[in-house]
PDB file of C-alpha atoms in Angstrom:
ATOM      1  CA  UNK K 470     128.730  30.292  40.308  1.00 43.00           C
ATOM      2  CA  UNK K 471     129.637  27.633  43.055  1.00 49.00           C
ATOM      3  CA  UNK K 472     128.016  27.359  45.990  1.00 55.00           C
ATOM      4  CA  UNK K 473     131.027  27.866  47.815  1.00 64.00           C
ATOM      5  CA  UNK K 474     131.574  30.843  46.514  1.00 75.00           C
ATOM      6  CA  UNK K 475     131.196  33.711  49.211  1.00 79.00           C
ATOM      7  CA  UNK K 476     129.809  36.170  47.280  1.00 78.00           C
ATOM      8  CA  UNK K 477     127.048  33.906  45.450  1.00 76.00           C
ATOM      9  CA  UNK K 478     126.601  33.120  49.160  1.00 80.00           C
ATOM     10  CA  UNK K 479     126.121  36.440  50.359  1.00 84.00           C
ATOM     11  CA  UNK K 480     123.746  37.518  47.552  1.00 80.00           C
ATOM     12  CA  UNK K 481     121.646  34.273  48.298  1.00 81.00           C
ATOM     13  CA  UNK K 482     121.004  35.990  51.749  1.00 86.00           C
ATOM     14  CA  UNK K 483     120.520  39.520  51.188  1.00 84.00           C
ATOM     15  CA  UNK K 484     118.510  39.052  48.095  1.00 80.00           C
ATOM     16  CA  UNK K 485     115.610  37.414  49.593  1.00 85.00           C
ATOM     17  CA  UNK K 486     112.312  38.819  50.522  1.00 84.00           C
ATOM     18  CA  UNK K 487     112.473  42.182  52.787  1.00 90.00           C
ATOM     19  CA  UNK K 488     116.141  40.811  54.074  1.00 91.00           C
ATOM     20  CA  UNK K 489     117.952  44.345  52.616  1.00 88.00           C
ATOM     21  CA  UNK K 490     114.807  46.018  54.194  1.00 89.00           C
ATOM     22  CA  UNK K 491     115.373  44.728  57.512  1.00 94.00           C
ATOM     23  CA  UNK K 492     118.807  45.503  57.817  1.00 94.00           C
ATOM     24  CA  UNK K 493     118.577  49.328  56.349  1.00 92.00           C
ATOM     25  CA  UNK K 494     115.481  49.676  59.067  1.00 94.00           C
ATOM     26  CA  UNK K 495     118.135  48.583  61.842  1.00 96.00           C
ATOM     27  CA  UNK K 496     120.611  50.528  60.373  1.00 95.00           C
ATOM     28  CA  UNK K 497     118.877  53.600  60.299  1.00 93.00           C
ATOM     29  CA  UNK K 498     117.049  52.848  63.870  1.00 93.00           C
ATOM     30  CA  UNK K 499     120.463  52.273  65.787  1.00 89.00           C
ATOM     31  CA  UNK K 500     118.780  49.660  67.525  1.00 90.00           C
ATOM     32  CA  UNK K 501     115.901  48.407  67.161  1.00 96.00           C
ATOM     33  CA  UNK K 502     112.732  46.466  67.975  1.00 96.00           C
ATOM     34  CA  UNK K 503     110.649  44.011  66.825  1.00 95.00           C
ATOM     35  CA  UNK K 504     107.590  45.656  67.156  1.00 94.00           C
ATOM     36  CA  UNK K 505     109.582  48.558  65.712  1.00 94.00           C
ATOM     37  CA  UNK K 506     110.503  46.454  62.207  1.00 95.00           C
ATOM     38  CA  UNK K 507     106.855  44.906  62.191  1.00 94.00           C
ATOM     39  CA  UNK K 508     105.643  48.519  61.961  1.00 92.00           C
ATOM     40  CA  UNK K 509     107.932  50.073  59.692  1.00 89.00           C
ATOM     41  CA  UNK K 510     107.114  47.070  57.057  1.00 85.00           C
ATOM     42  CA  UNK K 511     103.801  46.689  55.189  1.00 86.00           C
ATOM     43  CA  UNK K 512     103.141  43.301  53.959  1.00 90.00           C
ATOM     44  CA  UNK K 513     106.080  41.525  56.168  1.00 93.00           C
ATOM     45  CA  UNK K 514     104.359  38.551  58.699  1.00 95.00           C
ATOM     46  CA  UNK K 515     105.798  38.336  61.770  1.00 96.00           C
ATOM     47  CA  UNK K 516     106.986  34.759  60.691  1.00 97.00           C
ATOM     48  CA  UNK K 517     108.786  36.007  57.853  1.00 96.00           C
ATOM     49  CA  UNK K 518     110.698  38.676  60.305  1.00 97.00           C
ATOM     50  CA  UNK K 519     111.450  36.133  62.769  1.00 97.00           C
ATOM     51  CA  UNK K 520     112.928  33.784  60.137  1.00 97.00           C
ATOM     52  CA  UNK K 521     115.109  36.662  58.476  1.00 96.00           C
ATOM     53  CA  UNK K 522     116.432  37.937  61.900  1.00 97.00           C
ATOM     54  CA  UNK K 523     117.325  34.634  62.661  1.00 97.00           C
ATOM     55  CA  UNK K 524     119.482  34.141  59.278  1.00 96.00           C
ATOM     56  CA  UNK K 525     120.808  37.206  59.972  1.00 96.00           C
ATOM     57  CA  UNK K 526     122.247  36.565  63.452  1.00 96.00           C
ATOM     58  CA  UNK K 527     123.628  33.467  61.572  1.00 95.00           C
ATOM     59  CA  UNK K 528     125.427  35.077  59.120  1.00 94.00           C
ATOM     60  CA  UNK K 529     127.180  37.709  61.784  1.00 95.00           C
ATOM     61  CA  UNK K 530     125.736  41.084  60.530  1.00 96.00           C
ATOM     62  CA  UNK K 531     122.829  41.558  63.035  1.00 97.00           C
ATOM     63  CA  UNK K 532     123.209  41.081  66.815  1.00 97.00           C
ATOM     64  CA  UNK K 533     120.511  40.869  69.413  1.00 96.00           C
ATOM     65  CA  UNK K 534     120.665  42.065  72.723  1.00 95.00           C
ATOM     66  CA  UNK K 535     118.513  40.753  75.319  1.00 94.00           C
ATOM     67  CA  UNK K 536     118.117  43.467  78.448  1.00 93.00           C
ATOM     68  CA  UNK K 537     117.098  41.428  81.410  1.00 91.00           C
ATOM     69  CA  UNK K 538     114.195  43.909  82.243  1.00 91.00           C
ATOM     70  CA  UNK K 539     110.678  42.801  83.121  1.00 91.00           C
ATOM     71  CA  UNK K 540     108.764  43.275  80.890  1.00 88.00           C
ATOM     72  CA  UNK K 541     112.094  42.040  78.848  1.00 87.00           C
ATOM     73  CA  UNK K 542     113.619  43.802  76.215  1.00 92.00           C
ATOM     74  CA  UNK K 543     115.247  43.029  73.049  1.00 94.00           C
ATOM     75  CA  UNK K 544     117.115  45.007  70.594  1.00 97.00           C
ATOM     76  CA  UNK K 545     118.686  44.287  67.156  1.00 97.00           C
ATOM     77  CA  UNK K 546     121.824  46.218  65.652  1.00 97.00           C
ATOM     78  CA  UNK K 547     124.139  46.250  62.867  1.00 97.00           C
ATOM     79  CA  UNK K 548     127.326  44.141  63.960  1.00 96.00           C
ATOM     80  CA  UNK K 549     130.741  45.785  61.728  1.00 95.00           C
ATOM     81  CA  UNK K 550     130.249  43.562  59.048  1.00 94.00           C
ATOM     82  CA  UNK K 551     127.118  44.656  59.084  1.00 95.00           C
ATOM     83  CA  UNK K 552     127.565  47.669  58.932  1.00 95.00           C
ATOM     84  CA  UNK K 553     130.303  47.668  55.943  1.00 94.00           C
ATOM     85  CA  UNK K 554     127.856  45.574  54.197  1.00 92.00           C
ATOM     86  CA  UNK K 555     125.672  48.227  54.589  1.00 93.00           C
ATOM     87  CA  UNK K 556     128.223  51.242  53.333  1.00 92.00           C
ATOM     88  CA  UNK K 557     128.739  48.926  50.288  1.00 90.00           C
ATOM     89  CA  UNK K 558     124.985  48.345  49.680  1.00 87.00           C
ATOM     90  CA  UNK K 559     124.547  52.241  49.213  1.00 88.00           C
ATOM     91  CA  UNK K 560     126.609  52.348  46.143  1.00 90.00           C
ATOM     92  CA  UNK K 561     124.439  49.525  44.900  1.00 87.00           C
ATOM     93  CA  UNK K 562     121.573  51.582  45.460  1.00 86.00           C
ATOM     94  CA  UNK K 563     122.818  54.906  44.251  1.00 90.00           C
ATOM     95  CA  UNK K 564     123.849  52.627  41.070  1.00 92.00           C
ATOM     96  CA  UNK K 565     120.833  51.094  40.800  1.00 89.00           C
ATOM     97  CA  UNK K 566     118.861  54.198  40.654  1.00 89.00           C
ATOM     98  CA  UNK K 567     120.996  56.027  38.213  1.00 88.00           C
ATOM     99  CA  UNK K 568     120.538  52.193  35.885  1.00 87.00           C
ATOM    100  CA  UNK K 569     117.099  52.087  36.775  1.00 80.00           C
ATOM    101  CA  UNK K 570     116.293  55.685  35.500  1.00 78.00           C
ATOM    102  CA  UNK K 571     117.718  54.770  31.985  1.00 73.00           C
ATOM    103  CA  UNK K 572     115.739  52.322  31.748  1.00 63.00           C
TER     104      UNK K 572
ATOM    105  CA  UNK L 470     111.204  45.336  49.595  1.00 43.00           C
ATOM    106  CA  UNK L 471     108.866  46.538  47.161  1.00 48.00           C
ATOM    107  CA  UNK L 472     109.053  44.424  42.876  1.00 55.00           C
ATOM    108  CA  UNK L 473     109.611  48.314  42.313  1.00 64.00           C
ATOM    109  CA  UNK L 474     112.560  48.576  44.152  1.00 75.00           C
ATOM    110  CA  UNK L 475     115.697  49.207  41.950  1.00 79.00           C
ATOM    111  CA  UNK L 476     118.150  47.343  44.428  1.00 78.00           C
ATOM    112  CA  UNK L 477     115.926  44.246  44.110  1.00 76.00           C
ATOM    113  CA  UNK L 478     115.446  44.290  40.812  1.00 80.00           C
ATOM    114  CA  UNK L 479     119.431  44.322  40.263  1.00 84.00           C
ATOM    115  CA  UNK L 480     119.698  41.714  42.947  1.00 80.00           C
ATOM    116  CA  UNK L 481     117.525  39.669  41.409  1.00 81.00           C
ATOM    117  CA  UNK L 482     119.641  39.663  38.061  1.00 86.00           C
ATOM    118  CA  UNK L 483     122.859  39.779  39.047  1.00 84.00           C
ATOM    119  CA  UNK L 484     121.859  36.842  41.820  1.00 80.00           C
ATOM    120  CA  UNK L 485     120.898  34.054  39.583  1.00 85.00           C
ATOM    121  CA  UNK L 486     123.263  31.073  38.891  1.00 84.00           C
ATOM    122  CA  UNK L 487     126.079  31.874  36.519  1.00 90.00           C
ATOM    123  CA  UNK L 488     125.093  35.222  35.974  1.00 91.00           C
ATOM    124  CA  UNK L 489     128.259  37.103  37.790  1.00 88.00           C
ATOM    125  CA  UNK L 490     130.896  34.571  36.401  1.00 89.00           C
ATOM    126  CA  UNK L 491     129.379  35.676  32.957  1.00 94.00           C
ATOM    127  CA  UNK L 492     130.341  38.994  33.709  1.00 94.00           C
ATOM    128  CA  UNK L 493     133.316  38.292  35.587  1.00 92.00           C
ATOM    129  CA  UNK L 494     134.526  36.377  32.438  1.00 94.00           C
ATOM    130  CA  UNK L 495     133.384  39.227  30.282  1.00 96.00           C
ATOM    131  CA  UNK L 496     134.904  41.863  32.386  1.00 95.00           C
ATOM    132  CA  UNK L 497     138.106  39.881  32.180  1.00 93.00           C
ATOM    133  CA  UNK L 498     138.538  39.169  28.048  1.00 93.00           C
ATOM    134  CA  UNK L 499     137.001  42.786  27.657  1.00 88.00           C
ATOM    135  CA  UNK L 500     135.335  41.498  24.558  1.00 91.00           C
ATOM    136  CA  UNK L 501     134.574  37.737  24.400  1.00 96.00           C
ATOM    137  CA  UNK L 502     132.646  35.625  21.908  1.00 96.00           C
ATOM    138  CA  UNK L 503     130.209  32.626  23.173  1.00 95.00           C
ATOM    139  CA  UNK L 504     132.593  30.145  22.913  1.00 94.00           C
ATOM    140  CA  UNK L 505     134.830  31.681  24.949  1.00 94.00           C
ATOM    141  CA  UNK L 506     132.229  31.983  27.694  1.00 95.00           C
ATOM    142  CA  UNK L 507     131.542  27.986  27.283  1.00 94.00           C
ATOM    143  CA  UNK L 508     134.981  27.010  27.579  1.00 92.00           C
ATOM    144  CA  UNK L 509     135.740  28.648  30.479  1.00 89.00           C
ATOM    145  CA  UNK L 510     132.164  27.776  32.597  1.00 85.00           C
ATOM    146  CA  UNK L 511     132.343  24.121  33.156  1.00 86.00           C
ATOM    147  CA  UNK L 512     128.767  22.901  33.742  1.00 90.00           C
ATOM    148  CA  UNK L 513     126.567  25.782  31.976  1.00 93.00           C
ATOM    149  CA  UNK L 514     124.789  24.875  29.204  1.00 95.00           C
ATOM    150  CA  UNK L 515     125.038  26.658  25.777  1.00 96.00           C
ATOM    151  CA  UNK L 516     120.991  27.269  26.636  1.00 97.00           C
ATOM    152  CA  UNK L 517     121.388  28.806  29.984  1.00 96.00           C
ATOM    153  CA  UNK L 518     124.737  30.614  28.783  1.00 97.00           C
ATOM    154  CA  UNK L 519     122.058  32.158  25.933  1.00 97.00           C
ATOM    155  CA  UNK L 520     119.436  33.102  28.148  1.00 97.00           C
ATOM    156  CA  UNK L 521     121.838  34.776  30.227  1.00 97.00           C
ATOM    157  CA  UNK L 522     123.141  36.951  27.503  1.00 97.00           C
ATOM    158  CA  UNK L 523     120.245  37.975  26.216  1.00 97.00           C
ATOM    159  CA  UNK L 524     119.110  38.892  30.190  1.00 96.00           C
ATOM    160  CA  UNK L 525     122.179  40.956  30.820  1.00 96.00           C
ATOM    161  CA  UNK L 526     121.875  42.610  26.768  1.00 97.00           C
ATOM    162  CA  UNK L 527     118.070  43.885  27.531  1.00 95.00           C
ATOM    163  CA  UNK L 528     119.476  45.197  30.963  1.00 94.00           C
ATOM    164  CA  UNK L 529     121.980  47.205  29.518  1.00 95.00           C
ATOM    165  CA  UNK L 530     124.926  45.641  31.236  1.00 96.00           C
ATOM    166  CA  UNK L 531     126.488  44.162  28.337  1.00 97.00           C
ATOM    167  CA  UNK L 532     126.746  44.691  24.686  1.00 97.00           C
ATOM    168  CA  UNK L 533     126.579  42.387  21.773  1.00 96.00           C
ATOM    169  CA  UNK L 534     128.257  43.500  18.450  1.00 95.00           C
ATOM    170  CA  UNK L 535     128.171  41.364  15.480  1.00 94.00           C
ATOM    171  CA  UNK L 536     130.781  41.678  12.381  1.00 93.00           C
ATOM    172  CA  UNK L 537     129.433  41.061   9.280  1.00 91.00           C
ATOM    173  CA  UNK L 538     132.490  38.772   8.144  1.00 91.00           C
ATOM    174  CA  UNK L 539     132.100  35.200   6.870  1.00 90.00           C
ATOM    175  CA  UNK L 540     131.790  33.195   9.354  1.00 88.00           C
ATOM    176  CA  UNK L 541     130.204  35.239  11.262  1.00 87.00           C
ATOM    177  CA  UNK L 542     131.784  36.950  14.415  1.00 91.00           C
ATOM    178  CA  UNK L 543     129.354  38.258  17.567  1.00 94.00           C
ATOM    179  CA  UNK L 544     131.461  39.767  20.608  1.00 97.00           C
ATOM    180  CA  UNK L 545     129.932  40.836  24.052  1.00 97.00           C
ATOM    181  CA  UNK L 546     131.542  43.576  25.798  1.00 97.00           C
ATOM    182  CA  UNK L 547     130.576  45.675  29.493  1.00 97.00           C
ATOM    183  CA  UNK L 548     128.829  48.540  28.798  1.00 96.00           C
ATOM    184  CA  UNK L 549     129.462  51.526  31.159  1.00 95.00           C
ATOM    185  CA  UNK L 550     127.195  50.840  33.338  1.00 94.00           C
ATOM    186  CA  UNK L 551     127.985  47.082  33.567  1.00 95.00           C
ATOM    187  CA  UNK L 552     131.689  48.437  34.193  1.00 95.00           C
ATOM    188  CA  UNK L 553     130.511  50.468  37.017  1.00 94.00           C
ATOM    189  CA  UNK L 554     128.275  47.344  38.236  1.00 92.00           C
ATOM    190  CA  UNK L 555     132.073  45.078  38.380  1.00 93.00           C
ATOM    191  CA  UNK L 556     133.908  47.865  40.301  1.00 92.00           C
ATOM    192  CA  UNK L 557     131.219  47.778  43.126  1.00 90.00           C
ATOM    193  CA  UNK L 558     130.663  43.962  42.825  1.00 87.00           C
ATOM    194  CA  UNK L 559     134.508  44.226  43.246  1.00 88.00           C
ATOM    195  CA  UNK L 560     134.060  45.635  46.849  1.00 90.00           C
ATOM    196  CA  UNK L 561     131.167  42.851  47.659  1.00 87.00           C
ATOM    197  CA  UNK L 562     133.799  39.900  46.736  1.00 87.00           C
ATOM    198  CA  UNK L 563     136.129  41.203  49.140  1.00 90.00           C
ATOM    199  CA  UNK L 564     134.174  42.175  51.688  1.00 91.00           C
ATOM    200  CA  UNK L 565     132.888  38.654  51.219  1.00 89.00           C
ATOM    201  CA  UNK L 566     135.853  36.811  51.549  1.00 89.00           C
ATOM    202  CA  UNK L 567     136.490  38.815  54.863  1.00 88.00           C
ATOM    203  CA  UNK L 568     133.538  37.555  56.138  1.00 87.00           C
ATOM    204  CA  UNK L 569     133.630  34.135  54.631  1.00 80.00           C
ATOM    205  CA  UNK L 570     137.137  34.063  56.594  1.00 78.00           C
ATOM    206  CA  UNK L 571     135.044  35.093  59.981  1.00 73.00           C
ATOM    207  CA  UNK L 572     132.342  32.009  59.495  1.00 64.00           C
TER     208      UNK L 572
END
């Protein structure tokens, strides 16, 4: 698979560490938080969410919203590719489950 | 996301290097022998090209069937569920290229 390829390219972001569980935590929050994705994950460092929110504002399928409030608010949501990336990711999953259970 | 997680797991196959162009090139011939693979991957050795058969075999997304003629003949086909696995990855590579288009 070539680098350029977009799919190996895709798959080299969502398939690291806690990335998928980041974005189906926005996705199901609307919008969300950071404090709100640090709670909602066990185990992930704030470090590690930074890093992966960052990639993912990158790559076009989160967006952050800054609310010039004091104290000041941010919020993270699924942009449409995001979202569609998301719709295609649950037949992954309900494939996955049905190819994990034969296992 | 959790080692138990079915979606990682499949990630985690289906995201190393020359794994979907295996399966693309399988899906493709419908039943291929090992030389067919080699020809048409330039740059993967007949070692990794091994190793990723025999990944894909013990995950039940291909199948290997060997005719006893003389010389020998060994075939790898999609099983159902590595069918299923294409049609979805299908959606990924365009959604992909969409987005690809976008960066």
């Amino acid at each position: 698979m070539d680098d350029d390829c977009p799919v190996a390219r895709i798959l080299g972001i969502i398939g690291k560490k806690w990335t998928l569980r980041i974005l189906y935590e926005i996705k199901m929050g609307d919008s969300v938080r950071f404090t709100d994705l640090m709670s909602s994950s066990h185990g992930l460092s704030a470090r590690t969410l930074t890093k992966r929110l960052s990639e993912l504002e990158r790559s076009r399928l989160i967006k952050r919203v800054s609310y010039k409030e004091i104290p000041p608010r941010v919020e993270y949501s699924l942009t449409d590719q995001g979202k569609k990336l998301m719709d295609i990711s649950g037949l992954i999953a309900k494939w996955a489950m049905k190819w994990d259970a034969t296992s």
